[in-house]
PDB file of C-alpha atoms in Angstrom:
ATOM      1  CA  MET K   1       2.118  -1.889 -28.615  1.00 75.00           C
ATOM      2  CA  ILE K   2      -0.315  -1.288 -25.610  1.00 75.00           C
ATOM      3  CA  GLY K   3      -2.362  -4.283 -26.909  1.00 77.00           C
ATOM      4  CA  PHE K   4       0.829  -6.574 -26.941  1.00 78.00           C
ATOM      5  CA  ILE K   5       1.612  -5.388 -23.377  1.00 74.00           C
ATOM      6  CA  LEU K   6      -2.013  -5.860 -22.063  1.00 75.00           C
ATOM      7  CA  GLN K   7      -2.036  -9.468 -23.540  1.00 80.00           C
ATOM      8  CA  SER K   8       1.559 -10.424 -22.418  1.00 84.00           C
ATOM      9  CA  LYS K   9       1.666 -11.871 -19.033  1.00 85.00           C
ATOM     10  CA  PRO K  10       5.302 -11.832 -18.402  1.00 87.00           C
ATOM     11  CA  VAL K  11       5.575  -8.318 -19.456  1.00 92.00           C
ATOM     12  CA  LEU K  12       2.766  -7.298 -17.183  1.00 94.00           C
ATOM     13  CA  VAL K  13       4.432  -9.093 -14.289  1.00 93.00           C
ATOM     14  CA  GLY K  14       7.695  -7.428 -15.123  1.00 94.00           C
ATOM     15  CA  LEU K  15       6.077  -4.077 -15.291  1.00 95.00           C
ATOM     16  CA  HIS K  16       4.269  -4.589 -12.071  1.00 96.00           C
ATOM     17  CA  LEU K  17       7.499  -5.610 -10.373  1.00 96.00           C
ATOM     18  CA  GLY K  18       9.722  -3.063 -12.027  1.00 97.00           C
ATOM     19  CA  SER K  19       7.523  -0.253 -10.965  1.00 97.00           C
ATOM     20  CA  ALA K  20       7.249  -1.502  -7.300  1.00 98.00           C
ATOM     21  CA  ILE K  21      11.095  -1.662  -7.517  1.00 98.00           C
ATOM     22  CA  LEU K  22      11.230   2.012  -8.549  1.00 98.00           C
ATOM     23  CA  GLY K  23       8.952   3.047  -5.608  1.00 98.00           C
ATOM     24  CA  ILE K  24      11.014   0.979  -3.297  1.00 98.00           C
ATOM     25  CA  ASP K  25      14.321   2.553  -4.586  1.00 98.00           C
ATOM     26  CA  ALA K  26      12.857   5.881  -4.539  1.00 98.00           C
ATOM     27  CA  LEU K  27      11.706   5.585  -0.723  1.00 98.00           C
ATOM     28  CA  LEU K  28      15.268   4.346  -0.068  1.00 98.00           C
ATOM     29  CA  TRP K  29      16.776   7.295  -1.802  1.00 97.00           C
ATOM     30  CA  LEU K  30      14.521   9.624   0.250  1.00 97.00           C
ATOM     31  CA  LEU K  31      15.468   7.792   3.440  1.00 97.00           C
ATOM     32  CA  GLY K  32      19.133   8.611   2.559  1.00 96.00           C
ATOM     33  CA  GLU K  33      18.289  12.217   1.987  1.00 95.00           C
ATOM     34  CA  MET K  34      16.512  12.162   5.293  1.00 94.00           C
ATOM     35  CA  ILE K  35      19.162  10.591   7.300  1.00 94.00           C
ATOM     36  CA  GLY K  36      21.938  12.747   5.759  1.00 92.00           C
ATOM     37  CA  ARG K  37      19.750  15.745   6.777  1.00 89.00           C
ATOM     38  CA  SER K  38      19.831  16.964   3.089  1.00 84.00           C
ATOM     39  CA  ALA K  39      18.589  20.632   2.536  1.00 79.00           C
ATOM     40  CA  HIS K  40      18.085  19.871  -1.180  1.00 90.00           C
ATOM     41  CA  LYS K  41      14.294  20.388  -1.750  1.00 91.00           C
ATOM     42  CA  GLY K  42      14.500  19.228  -5.188  1.00 94.00           C
ATOM     43  CA  ARG K  43      15.739  15.797  -4.491  1.00 96.00           C
ATOM     44  CA  ILE K  44      13.429  15.401  -1.626  1.00 96.00           C
ATOM     45  CA  LEU K  45      10.528  16.169  -3.868  1.00 96.00           C
ATOM     46  CA  VAL K  46      11.662  13.941  -6.835  1.00 97.00           C
ATOM     47  CA  SER K  47      12.481  10.924  -4.702  1.00 98.00           C
ATOM     48  CA  ALA K  48       9.197  11.122  -2.740  1.00 98.00           C
ATOM     49  CA  LEU K  49       6.981  11.823  -5.827  1.00 98.00           C
ATOM     50  CA  LEU K  50       8.731   8.846  -7.548  1.00 98.00           C
ATOM     51  CA  GLY K  51       7.850   6.566  -4.668  1.00 98.00           C
ATOM     52  CA  VAL K  52       4.317   7.707  -5.180  1.00 98.00           C
ATOM     53  CA  LEU K  53       4.154   7.240  -8.874  1.00 98.00           C
ATOM     54  CA  GLY K  54       6.073   3.975  -8.797  1.00 98.00           C
ATOM     55  CA  PHE K  55       3.752   2.314  -6.496  1.00 98.00           C
ATOM     56  CA  ALA K  56       0.759   3.818  -8.340  1.00 98.00           C
ATOM     57  CA  ALA K  57       1.866   2.323 -11.438  1.00 97.00           C
ATOM     58  CA  SER K  58       2.621  -0.986  -9.712  1.00 97.00           C
ATOM     59  CA  TRP K  59      -0.964  -1.033  -8.392  1.00 97.00           C
ATOM     60  CA  LEU K  60      -2.552  -0.313 -11.822  1.00 96.00           C
ATOM     61  CA  ILE K  61      -0.596  -2.914 -13.786  1.00 96.00           C
ATOM     62  CA  GLY K  62      -0.741  -5.553 -10.994  1.00 95.00           C
ATOM     63  CA  GLY K  63      -4.418  -4.959 -10.534  1.00 95.00           C
ATOM     64  CA  TYR K  64      -5.115  -5.481 -14.137  1.00 95.00           C
ATOM     65  CA  TYR K  65      -3.050  -8.627 -14.331  1.00 95.00           C
ATOM     66  CA  TYR K  66      -4.473  -9.896 -11.158  1.00 94.00           C
ATOM     67  CA  ILE K  67      -8.121  -9.476 -12.501  1.00 94.00           C
ATOM     68  CA  LYS K  68      -7.520 -10.413 -16.144  1.00 93.00           C
ATOM     69  CA  PHE K  69      -5.129 -13.351 -15.846  1.00 93.00           C
ATOM     70  CA  TYR K  70      -4.195 -14.363 -12.267  1.00 93.00           C
ATOM     71  CA  GLY K  71      -7.689 -15.364 -11.124  1.00 91.00           C
ATOM     72  CA  PRO K  72      -8.812 -17.319 -14.331  1.00 92.00           C
ATOM     73  CA  VAL K  73      -5.281 -18.892 -15.025  1.00 91.00           C
ATOM     74  CA  VAL K  74      -2.574 -18.787 -12.427  1.00 92.00           C
ATOM     75  CA  LYS K  75      -4.748 -19.280  -9.370  1.00 93.00           C
ATOM     76  CA  PRO K  76      -6.155 -22.658 -10.378  1.00 93.00           C
ATOM     77  CA  ILE K  77      -2.531 -23.717 -11.060  1.00 92.00           C
ATOM     78  CA  ILE K  78      -1.478 -22.926  -7.487  1.00 92.00           C
ATOM     79  CA  LYS K  79      -4.474 -24.263  -5.973  1.00 92.00           C
ATOM     80  CA  ALA K  80      -4.110 -27.784  -7.615  1.00 90.00           C
ATOM     81  CA  GLY K  81      -0.299 -27.607  -7.107  1.00 88.00           C
ATOM     82  CA  SER K  82       2.172 -28.778  -4.313  1.00 88.00           C
ATOM     83  CA  ALA K  83       1.687 -25.372  -2.404  1.00 91.00           C
ATOM     84  CA  PRO K  84      -1.916 -24.133  -2.349  1.00 92.00           C
ATOM     85  CA  TRP K  85      -1.104 -22.077   0.547  1.00 94.00           C
ATOM     86  CA  ALA K  86       0.826 -19.636  -1.723  1.00 95.00           C
ATOM     87  CA  HIS K  87      -2.400 -18.439  -2.959  1.00 95.00           C
ATOM     88  CA  ALA K  88      -4.484 -18.854   0.403  1.00 96.00           C
ATOM     89  CA  ILE K  89      -1.976 -16.894   2.445  1.00 97.00           C
ATOM     90  CA  ALA K  90       0.692 -15.062   0.392  1.00 96.00           C
ATOM     91  CA  MET K  91      -1.509 -13.970  -2.342  1.00 96.00           C
ATOM     92  CA  GLU K  92      -4.441 -13.140  -0.358  1.00 96.00           C
ATOM     93  CA  ALA K  93      -2.154 -11.189   2.101  1.00 97.00           C
ATOM     94  CA  LYS K  94      -0.277  -9.433  -0.741  1.00 97.00           C
ATOM     95  CA  GLU K  95      -3.234  -8.173  -2.730  1.00 96.00           C
ATOM     96  CA  HIS K  96      -4.932  -6.676   0.241  1.00 97.00           C
ATOM     97  CA  ILE K  97      -1.760  -5.006   2.086  1.00 98.00           C
ATOM     98  CA  PHE K  98      -0.718  -3.621  -1.133  1.00 97.00           C
ATOM     99  CA  LEU K  99      -3.828  -1.296  -0.941  1.00 98.00           C
ATOM    100  CA  PHE K 100      -2.050   0.452   2.233  1.00 98.00           C
ATOM    101  CA  ILE K 101       1.122   1.371   0.257  1.00 98.00           C
ATOM    102  CA  LEU K 102      -0.358   4.393  -1.653  1.00 98.00           C
ATOM    103  CA  PRO K 103      -1.999   6.327   1.415  1.00 98.00           C
ATOM    104  CA  LEU K 104       1.472   5.772   3.135  1.00 98.00           C
ATOM    105  CA  ALA K 105       3.512   6.918   0.207  1.00 98.00           C
ATOM    106  CA  VAL K 106       1.311   9.891  -0.198  1.00 98.00           C
ATOM    107  CA  THR K 107       1.472  10.974   3.543  1.00 98.00           C
ATOM    108  CA  ILE K 108       5.450  10.451   3.218  1.00 98.00           C
ATOM    109  CA  LEU K 109       5.355  12.820   0.306  1.00 98.00           C
ATOM    110  CA  PHE K 110       3.655  15.585   2.226  1.00 97.00           C
ATOM    111  CA  VAL K 111       5.721  15.238   5.515  1.00 97.00           C
ATOM    112  CA  SER K 112       8.934  15.196   3.612  1.00 96.00           C
ATOM    113  CA  LEU K 113       8.197  18.536   2.049  1.00 95.00           C
ATOM    114  CA  LEU K 114       7.816  20.194   5.564  1.00 94.00           C
ATOM    115  CA  ASP K 115      10.765  22.349   6.549  1.00 90.00           C
ATOM    116  CA  GLN K 116      13.544  20.243   7.567  1.00 88.00           C
ATOM    117  CA  GLN K 117      14.840  22.295  10.430  1.00 87.00           C
ATOM    118  CA  LYS K 118      11.155  22.384  11.880  1.00 85.00           C
ATOM    119  CA  LEU K 119      10.831  18.618  11.333  1.00 88.00           C
ATOM    120  CA  GLU K 120      14.034  18.261  13.484  1.00 89.00           C
ATOM    121  CA  LEU K 121      13.028  20.711  16.210  1.00 87.00           C
ATOM    122  CA  ALA K 122       9.423  19.355  16.494  1.00 89.00           C
ATOM    123  CA  GLY K 123      10.860  15.660  16.991  1.00 92.00           C
ATOM    124  CA  LEU K 124       9.115  14.773  13.563  1.00 94.00           C
ATOM    125  CA  ARG K 125      12.315  13.326  12.101  1.00 95.00           C
ATOM    126  CA  LYS K 126      12.188   9.964  14.100  1.00 96.00           C
ATOM    127  CA  PRO K 127       8.546   9.070  13.006  1.00 97.00           C
ATOM    128  CA  LEU K 128       9.069  10.183   9.481  1.00 97.00           C
ATOM    129  CA  LEU K 129      12.358   8.027   9.246  1.00 97.00           C
ATOM    130  CA  ILE K 130      10.386   5.123  10.660  1.00 98.00           C
ATOM    131  CA  LEU K 131       7.412   5.623   8.245  1.00 98.00           C
ATOM    132  CA  ILE K 132       9.528   5.655   5.330  1.00 98.00           C
ATOM    133  CA  GLY K 133      11.429   2.526   6.470  1.00 98.00           C
ATOM    134  CA  LEU K 134       8.206   0.655   7.339  1.00 98.00           C
ATOM    135  CA  THR K 135       6.634   1.326   3.939  1.00 98.00           C
ATOM    136  CA  THR K 136       9.895   0.141   2.275  1.00 98.00           C
ATOM    137  CA  ALA K 137       9.884  -2.899   4.395  1.00 98.00           C
ATOM    138  CA  ILE K 138       6.125  -3.624   3.736  1.00 98.00           C
ATOM    139  CA  ALA K 139       6.774  -3.208   0.020  1.00 98.00           C
ATOM    140  CA  LEU K 140       9.853  -5.525   0.048  1.00 98.00           C
ATOM    141  CA  GLY K 141       7.777  -8.141   2.114  1.00 97.00           C
ATOM    142  CA  LEU K 142       5.033  -8.048  -0.641  1.00 97.00           C
ATOM    143  CA  GLY K 143       7.927  -8.541  -3.312  1.00 96.00           C
ATOM    144  CA  LEU K 144       8.994 -11.557  -1.319  1.00 96.00           C
ATOM    145  CA  LEU K 145       5.277 -12.881  -1.238  1.00 96.00           C
ATOM    146  CA  GLY K 146       5.247 -12.184  -4.965  1.00 95.00           C
ATOM    147  CA  PHE K 147       8.438 -14.351  -5.526  1.00 95.00           C
ATOM    148  CA  ILE K 148       6.618 -17.309  -3.478  1.00 94.00           C
ATOM    149  CA  ILE K 149       3.458 -16.968  -5.490  1.00 94.00           C
ATOM    150  CA  SER K 150       5.432 -17.104  -8.903  1.00 91.00           C
ATOM    151  CA  SER K 151       7.525 -20.084  -7.538  1.00 92.00           C
ATOM    152  CA  ALA K 152       4.391 -21.911  -6.495  1.00 92.00           C
ATOM    153  CA  ALA K 153       2.828 -21.315  -9.950  1.00 89.00           C
ATOM    154  CA  ARG K 154       6.011 -22.746 -11.692  1.00 86.00           C
ATOM    155  CA  TRP K 155       5.912 -25.774  -9.456  1.00 80.00           C
ATOM    156  CA  GLY K 156       2.156 -25.908  -9.848  1.00 73.00           C
ATOM    157  CA  ILE K 157       2.606 -26.526 -13.507  1.00 70.00           C
ATOM    158  CA  ILE K 158       5.530 -29.218 -12.968  1.00 67.00           C
ATOM    159  CA  THR K 159       3.416 -31.204 -10.463  1.00 60.00           C
ATOM    160  CA  LEU K 160       0.270 -31.125 -12.749  1.00 55.00           C
TER     161      LEU K 160
ATOM    162  CA  MET J   1      -1.544  28.724   8.685  1.00 49.00           C
ATOM    163  CA  ASN J   2       0.921  26.340   7.342  1.00 83.00           C
ATOM    164  CA  LYS J   3      -1.019  24.471   4.617  1.00 89.00           C
ATOM    165  CA  LEU J   4       1.552  21.643   4.284  1.00 92.00           C
ATOM    166  CA  GLN J   5       1.465  20.989   7.864  1.00 93.00           C
ATOM    167  CA  LYS J   6      -2.402  20.766   7.670  1.00 94.00           C
ATOM    168  CA  LEU J   7      -2.098  18.708   4.595  1.00 95.00           C
ATOM    169  CA  SER J   8       0.331  16.289   6.230  1.00 96.00           C
ATOM    170  CA  PHE J   9      -1.827  15.869   9.259  1.00 96.00           C
ATOM    171  CA  ALA J  10      -4.960  15.216   7.153  1.00 97.00           C
ATOM    172  CA  SER J  11      -3.048  12.894   4.988  1.00 98.00           C
ATOM    173  CA  ALA J  12      -1.910  10.842   8.127  1.00 98.00           C
ATOM    174  CA  VAL J  13      -5.241  10.655   9.754  1.00 98.00           C
ATOM    175  CA  SER J  14      -7.069   9.727   6.330  1.00 98.00           C
ATOM    176  CA  ALA J  15      -4.378   7.149   5.685  1.00 98.00           C
ATOM    177  CA  SER J  16      -4.807   5.644   9.156  1.00 98.00           C
ATOM    178  CA  ILE J  17      -8.666   5.478   8.869  1.00 98.00           C
ATOM    179  CA  ILE J  18      -8.637   3.989   5.203  1.00 98.00           C
ATOM    180  CA  ILE J  19      -5.971   1.356   6.278  1.00 98.00           C
ATOM    181  CA  ALA J  20      -7.787   0.227   9.279  1.00 98.00           C
ATOM    182  CA  ALA J  21     -11.251   0.047   7.201  1.00 98.00           C
ATOM    183  CA  THR J  22      -9.612  -1.748   4.542  1.00 98.00           C
ATOM    184  CA  ALA J  23      -8.161  -4.337   6.832  1.00 98.00           C
ATOM    185  CA  ILE J  24     -11.677  -4.678   8.619  1.00 98.00           C
ATOM    186  CA  ILE J  25     -13.483  -4.948   5.480  1.00 98.00           C
ATOM    187  CA  THR J  26     -11.040  -7.465   4.091  1.00 97.00           C
ATOM    188  CA  ILE J  27     -11.448  -9.836   7.150  1.00 97.00           C
ATOM    189  CA  TRP J  28     -15.154  -9.339   7.295  1.00 97.00           C
ATOM    190  CA  ALA J  29     -15.489 -10.421   3.721  1.00 97.00           C
ATOM    191  CA  GLU J  30     -13.705 -13.381   4.323  1.00 96.00           C
ATOM    192  CA  LEU J  31     -16.000 -14.327   7.403  1.00 96.00           C
ATOM    193  CA  SER J  32     -19.142 -13.332   5.485  1.00 96.00           C
ATOM    194  CA  PRO J  33     -19.751 -14.699   2.028  1.00 95.00           C
ATOM    195  CA  ALA J  34     -22.746 -12.477   1.674  1.00 97.00           C
ATOM    196  CA  PHE J  35     -20.696  -9.471   2.252  1.00 96.00           C
ATOM    197  CA  LYS J  36     -17.948 -10.512  -0.212  1.00 96.00           C
ATOM    198  CA  ASP J  37     -20.550 -11.137  -2.753  1.00 96.00           C
ATOM    199  CA  GLY J  38     -22.004  -7.740  -2.084  1.00 96.00           C
ATOM    200  CA  LEU J  39     -18.314  -6.181  -2.674  1.00 96.00           C
ATOM    201  CA  LYS J  40     -18.104  -8.314  -5.990  1.00 96.00           C
ATOM    202  CA  ASN J  41     -21.556  -7.017  -7.270  1.00 96.00           C
ATOM    203  CA  LEU J  42     -20.265  -3.452  -6.965  1.00 96.00           C
ATOM    204  CA  THR J  43     -17.621  -3.631  -9.634  1.00 95.00           C
ATOM    205  CA  GLY J  44     -17.459  -7.306 -10.738  1.00 94.00           C
ATOM    206  CA  HIS J  45     -14.478  -8.096  -8.377  1.00 95.00           C
ATOM    207  CA  HIS J  46     -14.120  -7.873  -4.521  1.00 96.00           C
ATOM    208  CA  TRP J  47     -10.729  -6.705  -4.775  1.00 96.00           C
ATOM    209  CA  LEU J  48     -11.518  -3.997  -7.478  1.00 96.00           C
ATOM    210  CA  THR J  49     -14.294  -2.836  -5.133  1.00 97.00           C
ATOM    211  CA  LYS J  50     -11.545  -2.467  -2.233  1.00 97.00           C
ATOM    212  CA  SER J  51      -9.135  -0.667  -4.760  1.00 97.00           C
ATOM    213  CA  VAL J  52     -11.795   1.802  -5.646  1.00 97.00           C
ATOM    214  CA  PHE J  53     -12.621   2.285  -2.018  1.00 97.00           C
ATOM    215  CA  VAL J  54      -9.142   3.229  -1.157  1.00 98.00           C
ATOM    216  CA  LEU J  55      -8.556   5.282  -4.473  1.00 97.00           C
ATOM    217  CA  ILE J  56     -11.658   7.413  -3.851  1.00 97.00           C
ATOM    218  CA  GLY J  57     -11.888   7.094  -0.160  1.00 98.00           C
ATOM    219  CA  PHE J  58      -8.602   8.245   0.950  1.00 98.00           C
ATOM    220  CA  PRO J  59      -8.305  11.602  -1.255  1.00 98.00           C
ATOM    221  CA  LEU J  60     -11.856  12.225  -0.533  1.00 98.00           C
ATOM    222  CA  LEU J  61     -11.345  11.865   3.260  1.00 98.00           C
ATOM    223  CA  LEU J  62      -8.303  13.866   2.972  1.00 97.00           C
ATOM    224  CA  ALA J  63     -10.026  16.571   1.162  1.00 97.00           C
ATOM    225  CA  VAL J  64     -12.894  16.864   3.755  1.00 97.00           C
ATOM    226  CA  LEU J  65     -10.508  16.780   6.614  1.00 96.00           C
ATOM    227  CA  TYR J  66      -8.497  19.436   5.074  1.00 94.00           C
ATOM    228  CA  GLY J  67     -11.581  21.529   4.519  1.00 93.00           C
ATOM    229  CA  LEU J  68     -12.879  20.913   8.000  1.00 92.00           C
ATOM    230  CA  LEU J  69      -9.650  21.740   9.982  1.00 88.00           C
ATOM    231  CA  ARG J  70      -9.970  25.487  10.956  1.00 80.00           C
ATOM    232  CA  ARG J  71      -7.414  25.757  13.541  1.00 80.00           C
ATOM    233  CA  GLU J  72      -3.685  25.556  13.076  1.00 83.00           C
ATOM    234  CA  ILE J  73      -2.398  22.142  13.305  1.00 86.00           C
ATOM    235  CA  SER J  74       0.367  21.911  15.840  1.00 90.00           C
ATOM    236  CA  TYR J  75       3.634  19.721  15.516  1.00 90.00           C
ATOM    237  CA  SER J  76       2.521  17.887  18.462  1.00 92.00           C
ATOM    238  CA  ALA J  77      -0.700  16.747  16.815  1.00 93.00           C
ATOM    239  CA  LEU J  78       1.223  15.930  13.376  1.00 94.00           C
ATOM    240  CA  HIS J  79       3.636  13.839  15.711  1.00 95.00           C
ATOM    241  CA  LYS J  80       0.812  12.018  17.158  1.00 96.00           C
ATOM    242  CA  SER J  81      -0.839  11.293  13.847  1.00 97.00           C
ATOM    243  CA  LEU J  82       2.335   9.888  12.349  1.00 97.00           C
ATOM    244  CA  TRP J  83       2.680   7.384  15.100  1.00 98.00           C
ATOM    245  CA  VAL J  84      -0.902   6.344  14.935  1.00 98.00           C
ATOM    246  CA  LEU J  85      -0.413   5.856  11.060  1.00 98.00           C
ATOM    247  CA  ILE J  86       2.808   3.892  11.676  1.00 98.00           C
ATOM    248  CA  TRP J  87       0.906   1.640  14.285  1.00 98.00           C
ATOM    249  CA  THR J  88      -2.162   1.255  11.931  1.00 98.00           C
ATOM    250  CA  ALA J  89      -0.007   0.086   9.204  1.00 98.00           C
ATOM    251  CA  VAL J  90       1.909  -2.440  11.403  1.00 98.00           C
ATOM    252  CA  ILE J  91      -1.238  -3.726  13.022  1.00 98.00           C
ATOM    253  CA  GLY J  92      -3.334  -3.647   9.851  1.00 98.00           C
ATOM    254  CA  SER J  93      -0.570  -5.727   7.846  1.00 98.00           C
ATOM    255  CA  ALA J  94       0.015  -8.321  10.714  1.00 98.00           C
ATOM    256  CA  ALA J  95      -3.795  -8.649  11.140  1.00 98.00           C
ATOM    257  CA  VAL J  96      -4.339  -9.383   7.372  1.00 98.00           C
ATOM    258  CA  LEU J  97      -1.365 -11.821   7.097  1.00 98.00           C
ATOM    259  CA  GLY J  98      -2.279 -13.441  10.435  1.00 98.00           C
ATOM    260  CA  PHE J  99      -5.879 -13.716   9.345  1.00 98.00           C
ATOM    261  CA  PHE J 100      -5.194 -15.331   6.069  1.00 97.00           C
ATOM    262  CA  ALA J 101      -2.574 -17.782   7.547  1.00 97.00           C
ATOM    263  CA  TRP J 102      -5.070 -18.781  10.436  1.00 97.00           C
ATOM    264  CA  HIS J 103      -7.931 -19.020   7.912  1.00 95.00           C
ATOM    265  CA  TYR J 104      -5.898 -21.516   5.835  1.00 96.00           C
ATOM    266  CA  LEU J 105      -4.594 -23.499   8.720  1.00 93.00           C
ATOM    267  CA  LEU J 106      -7.901 -23.831  10.533  1.00 86.00           C
TER     268      LEU J 106
END
């Protein structure tokens, strides 16, 4: 089963995207809890932790796919196709900005677990909400870059 | 001392340093083929080296900072560290995307 997954390119891309969506949805859930001034520690912990785990899984799976298949198989197709910029700009930016996500998600986890009343009184709620929103926006932006890269690969094959 | 407050501060500072360093390393590697080759030689792939740098560097820096912080971390210091992290992430992302766009279009 593991062997099949590791060799199956569409499954790897699906798992990479799926776990990133899990991370994004978890952060949106956390954002809702924070905006609603939730006092439910359990929900805050689960949503923030799911965010970290989702992005960690996406990194691991996406990284394996990137090194094993993207470089040797997909990249040459995109570079020879009608949109070589999809690799030169979108992929290069995506693979490096992705490295920022996990430290951001881990920091969000710690800050979210602080006492909510103290967060409010100390004026930490605003930067925390912005940090969660920003991390979600960056992750969604990376998803958009991923869509551009996949589309360029498909059009690259047609062009070739 | 509130340990979670200290952990949050150490995490925000470590994340800011690691994000800024990763952005600088990424751009520097594109401008210096010798440096990029050096990164590649460490693990077999330049991106893998950068990933290992973040995966080891971030928790290591966090642990060192957490251990070094003796005094109580005020909410004001934590407030500042979060804003620094927000701006580091914005500038780091814009710098990486902008650099690759500029590098391609040049």
